[in-house]
Coordinates of C-alpha atoms and ligand atoms in Angstrom, one line a residue:
X1 CA 29.6 84.4 159.9
X2 CA 30.2 81.1 158.1
X3 CA 27.5 80.2 155.6
X4 CA 25.8 76.9 156.4
X5 CA 25.8 74.2 153.8
X6 CA 22.5 72.6 153.1
X7 CA 22.1 68.8 153.8
X8 CA 22.7 66.4 150.9
X9 CA 18.9 66.1 150.1
X10 CA 18.9 69.8 149.1
X11 CA 18.3 70.0 145.3
X12 CA 21.3 72.3 144.9
X13 CA 23.6 70.4 147.2
X14 CA 26.3 69.6 144.6
X15 CA 26.3 73.2 143.4
X16 CA 26.6 74.6 146.9
X17 CA 29.4 72.2 147.8
X18 CA 31.3 73.3 144.7
X19 CA 30.9 77.0 145.7
X20 CA 32.2 76.0 149.1
X21 CA 35.3 74.4 147.6
X22 CA 36.0 77.6 145.6
X23 CA 35.4 79.8 148.7
X24 CA 37.6 77.6 150.9
X25 CA 40.4 77.6 148.4
X26 CA 40.0 81.4 148.1
X27 CA 40.4 81.7 151.9
X28 CA 43.7 79.7 151.7
X29 CA 45.1 82.2 149.2
X30 CA 45.0 79.9 146.2
X31 CA 42.6 81.8 143.9
X32 CA 42.3 85.0 141.9
X33 CA 40.0 87.6 143.2
X34 CA 37.7 87.0 140.3
X35 CA 37.7 83.2 140.7
X36 CA 34.1 83.1 142.1
X37 CA 32.9 85.2 139.2
X38 CA 34.5 82.9 136.7
X39 CA 32.8 80.0 138.6
X40 CA 29.5 81.7 138.5
X41 CA 29.8 82.1 134.7
X42 CA 30.5 78.4 134.5
X43 CA 27.4 77.7 136.7
X44 CA 25.2 79.7 134.4
X45 CA 26.3 77.6 131.4
X46 CA 26.0 74.4 133.4
X47 CA 22.4 75.3 134.2
X48 CA 21.7 75.7 130.5
X49 CA 23.2 72.3 130.0
X50 CA 21.0 70.8 132.7
X51 CA 24.0 70.2 134.9
X52 CA 24.8 66.9 133.1
X53 CA 27.4 65.5 130.8
X54 CA 25.7 65.6 127.4
X55 CA 26.5 63.0 124.8
X56 CA 28.8 65.2 122.7
X57 CA 30.7 66.2 125.9
X58 CA 31.2 62.6 126.8
X59 CA 32.5 61.9 123.2
X60 CA 34.8 64.8 123.6
X61 CA 36.1 63.5 126.9
X62 CA 36.8 60.1 125.3
X63 CA 38.7 61.9 122.5
X64 CA 40.7 63.8 125.1
X65 CA 41.5 60.5 126.9
X66 CA 42.6 59.0 123.6
X67 CA 44.9 61.9 122.7
X68 CA 46.4 62.1 126.2
X69 CA 47.2 58.4 126.1
X70 CA 48.8 58.6 122.6
X71 CA 50.8 61.8 123.4
X72 CA 54.5 61.5 123.6
X73 CA 54.8 64.3 126.1
X74 CA 51.5 65.3 127.7
X75 CA 51.1 67.8 130.5
X76 CA 48.1 68.9 132.6
X77 CA 48.1 72.7 132.9
X78 CA 46.1 73.6 136.0
X79 CA 44.9 77.0 137.2
X80 CA 43.5 78.0 140.6
X81 CA 39.8 77.1 139.9
X82 CA 40.7 73.7 138.5
X83 CA 42.8 72.8 141.5
X84 CA 40.2 74.1 143.9
X85 CA 37.5 71.9 142.3
X86 CA 39.3 68.7 141.1
X87 CA 42.9 68.5 142.4
X88 CA 42.5 64.9 143.5
X89 CA 41.2 63.7 140.1
X90 CA 43.9 65.6 138.2
X91 CA 46.6 64.0 140.3
X92 CA 45.1 60.6 139.6
X93 CA 45.0 61.4 135.8
X94 CA 48.6 62.5 135.8
X95 CA 49.6 59.4 137.7
X96 CA 47.7 57.2 135.2
X97 CA 49.5 59.0 132.3
X98 CA 52.9 59.2 134.0
X99 CA 53.0 62.9 133.1
X100 CA 53.6 66.1 135.1
X101 CA 51.1 68.7 136.3
X102 CA 52.2 72.3 135.7
X103 CA 50.5 75.0 137.7
X104 CA 49.9 77.9 135.2
X105 CA 47.8 80.7 136.4
X106 CA 46.5 83.9 134.8
X107 CA 46.9 86.2 137.8
X108 CA 50.4 85.0 138.9
X109 CA 51.7 86.1 142.3
X110 CA 54.4 84.3 144.4
X111 CA 51.8 83.9 147.3
X112 CA 49.2 82.1 145.1
X113 CA 51.9 79.9 143.4
X114 CA 53.2 78.9 146.9
X115 CA 49.6 78.1 148.2
X116 CA 48.7 76.1 145.1
X117 CA 52.0 74.2 145.0
X118 CA 51.7 73.4 148.7
X119 CA 48.1 72.2 148.3
X120 CA 49.0 69.8 145.4
X121 CA 52.1 68.5 147.0
X122 CA 50.3 67.7 150.2
X123 CA 47.5 65.9 148.3
X124 CA 50.1 64.0 146.2
X125 CA 51.6 62.7 149.4
X126 CA 48.3 61.9 151.1
X127 CA 47.2 59.9 148.0
X128 CA 50.5 58.1 148.0
X129 CA 51.2 59.3 144.4
X130 CA 54.5 60.5 142.9
X131 CA 53.3 63.1 140.3
X132 CA 55.8 65.7 139.3
X133 CA 54.4 69.2 140.1
X134 CA 55.9 71.9 137.9
X135 CA 55.3 75.7 137.6
X136 CA 57.2 77.0 140.6
X137 CA 60.4 77.7 138.8
X138 CA 59.5 79.1 135.3
X139 CA 62.4 79.0 132.9
X140 CA 60.7 79.5 129.5
X141 CA 58.1 81.7 128.0
X142 CA 55.1 81.0 125.7
X143 CA 55.8 83.1 122.6
X144 CA 53.3 85.8 121.7
X145 CA 52.1 86.5 125.3
X146 CA 53.1 89.5 127.4
X147 CA 53.7 89.6 131.2
X148 CA 53.7 86.9 133.9
X149 CA 51.0 84.7 132.2
X150 CA 53.6 83.8 129.5
X151 CA 55.8 82.1 132.2
X152 CA 56.1 78.4 131.9
X153 CA 58.5 75.5 132.5
X154 CA 60.8 74.1 129.7
X155 CA 60.3 70.5 130.6
X156 CA 56.5 71.0 131.1
X157 CA 54.3 73.2 129.0
X158 CA 57.1 74.5 126.7
X159 CA 58.2 71.0 125.5
X160 CA 54.8 69.2 125.7
X161 CA 53.1 68.0 122.5
X162 CA 49.7 67.8 124.1
X163 CA 48.3 70.0 126.9
X164 CA 45.1 69.6 128.9
X165 CA 43.9 73.1 129.8
X166 CA 40.8 73.4 132.0
X167 CA 39.3 77.0 132.1
X168 CA 42.1 78.4 129.9
X169 CA 42.0 82.0 128.7
X170 CA 41.6 82.5 125.0
X171 CA 44.9 84.3 124.3
X172 CA 46.9 81.5 125.9
X173 CA 45.0 78.8 124.1
X174 CA 45.7 80.6 120.8
X175 CA 49.4 81.0 121.7
X176 CA 49.7 77.3 122.6
X177 CA 48.1 76.3 119.3
X178 CA 50.5 78.6 117.5
X179 CA 53.3 76.7 119.1
X180 CA 52.0 73.6 117.3
X181 CA 50.6 71.8 120.3
X182 CA 47.4 69.8 120.6
X183 CA 45.3 71.8 123.1
X184 CA 42.6 69.9 124.9
X185 CA 40.2 72.4 126.5
X186 CA 37.6 72.0 129.3
X187 CA 35.1 74.9 129.3
X188 CA 31.4 75.1 130.0
X189 CA 31.0 78.0 127.6
X190 CA 30.8 76.6 124.0
X191 CA 31.2 80.1 122.6
X192 CA 34.5 80.9 124.4
X193 CA 37.6 81.6 122.4
X194 CA 39.3 78.7 124.1
X195 CA 36.5 76.3 123.2
X196 CA 36.6 77.5 119.6
X197 CA 40.4 77.5 119.3
X198 CA 41.2 74.2 121.0
X199 CA 41.9 71.0 119.2
X200 CA 39.2 69.3 121.3
X201 CA 36.9 71.2 123.6
X202 CA 34.9 69.4 126.3
X203 CA 31.8 71.5 127.1
X204 CA 31.2 70.2 130.6
X205 CA 31.9 70.9 134.2
X206 CA 35.6 70.4 135.1
X207 CA 34.9 68.0 138.1
X208 CA 32.6 65.8 136.0
X209 CA 35.2 65.7 133.1
X210 CA 38.0 64.9 135.5
X211 CA 36.0 62.0 137.0
X212 CA 35.1 60.7 133.5
X213 CA 38.8 60.9 132.4
X214 CA 39.9 58.8 135.4
X215 CA 37.5 56.1 134.1
X216 CA 38.3 56.4 130.4
X217 CA 42.1 56.7 130.4
X218 CA 42.7 53.0 131.4
X219 CA 40.4 51.9 128.6
X220 CA 42.9 53.5 126.1
X221 CA 40.3 54.7 123.5
X222 CA 41.2 55.2 119.9
X223 CA 41.8 58.7 118.4
X224 CA 39.1 59.7 115.9
X225 CA 38.9 62.3 113.1
X226 CA 37.5 64.8 115.6
X227 CA 35.3 67.7 114.4
X228 CA 35.4 70.3 117.2
X229 CA 33.0 72.7 115.5
X230 CA 30.4 70.0 115.3
X231 CA 30.7 69.2 119.0
X232 CA 30.4 72.9 119.9
X233 CA 27.3 73.1 117.7
X234 CA 25.8 70.0 119.5
X235 CA 26.3 71.8 122.8
X236 CA 24.6 74.9 121.5
X237 CA 21.7 72.8 120.0
X238 CA 21.3 71.1 123.4
X239 CA 21.0 74.5 125.2
X240 CA 18.5 75.8 122.7
X241 CA 16.4 72.6 122.9
X242 CA 16.4 72.5 126.7
X243 CA 15.5 76.2 127.0
X244 CA 12.6 76.0 124.4
X245 CA 11.2 73.0 126.3
X246 CA 11.0 75.1 129.5
X247 CA 8.5 77.4 127.8
X248 CA 6.4 74.9 126.1
Ligands
PTJ1 O1 44.4 81.3 136.2 P1 43.8 81.8 137.5 O2 43.9 80.8 138.6 O3 44.6 83.1 137.8 O4 42.3 82.1 137.3 C1 41.9 82.9 136.3 C2 40.3 83.0 136.1 C3 39.6 81.6 136.1 C4 39.7 83.8 137.2 C5 40.3 83.6 134.8 O5 40.8 82.8 133.8 C6 38.9 84.1 134.4 O6 38.5 85.2 134.7 O7 38.3 83.2 133.7 P2 37.0 83.7 132.8 O8 37.4 84.6 131.7 O9 35.9 84.1 133.6 O10 36.7 82.3 132.1 C7 36.4 81.2 132.9 C8 35.8 80.2 131.9 O11 35.7 78.9 132.5 C9 34.3 80.6 131.5 O12 34.2 80.3 130.1 C10 33.5 79.6 132.3 O13 32.3 79.2 131.6 C11 34.4 78.4 132.5 N1 34.1 77.7 133.7 C12 34.0 78.3 135.0 N2 33.8 77.3 135.9 C13 33.9 76.1 135.2 C14 34.1 76.4 133.9 N3 34.2 75.4 133.0 C15 34.2 74.1 133.4 N4 34.0 73.8 134.7 C16 33.8 74.8 135.7 N5 33.6 74.5 136.9

């Protein structure tokens, strides 16, 4: 039986709609089996952040926009969950930057790659955009990683100087940093290895970040002397402050 979605006045409407997006993408064969669990982990952190873009996350998003605009060869590396939740916004961002999107998934199967490529290509056409979608024909490997998750494309991730990686796994984030790249992370968990390893980590929900980037990129913000540890500490402080208020 299909689960009914509450009406828009429901206090958890946005959250329920996001779950539906993940569940629909799963039914189309786009996602890993553990995708909903990963989403649930994100939801838990989002609850602790009061489901909002906190000030330090907005500053981090602005920094990401600045670094993407300044990059010589940027690429957006998208996994299943990021495509399920914010494919439209990421296509708009890639189009603004004139850069490719590379589908790069942790649990790589030909079926999933086919479903994700078809989804992005159809949306690209429907939005009347001309974004290059890579990932289907891997011809390079990320050094230091074993198995299919090392697979990438030469003219995409391999040669990029700056990579946006929403929901990246810690090993791959470290491997990309070891290749000398600027790695721009989106992850609701401020304690994750990716958030701590990335050049800039945005501790915010991927859909909100993508929408903010669409607004910020045309403004061409300036790069700052970014302190990632300070931004992660701000997110943790926010969580502690919000939680202690609940018990006052
Ligand atoms: O690459 P794929 O498509 O094969 O998918 C792999 C998943 C996402 C299943 C895999 O990477 C995984 O299991 O991820 P983890 O280890 O559960 O990590 C997911 C991270 O993303 C966690 O730190 C979550 O807090 C965070 N996260 C989940 N949903 C969101 C999110 N961050 C931002 N926005 C979200 N909507």
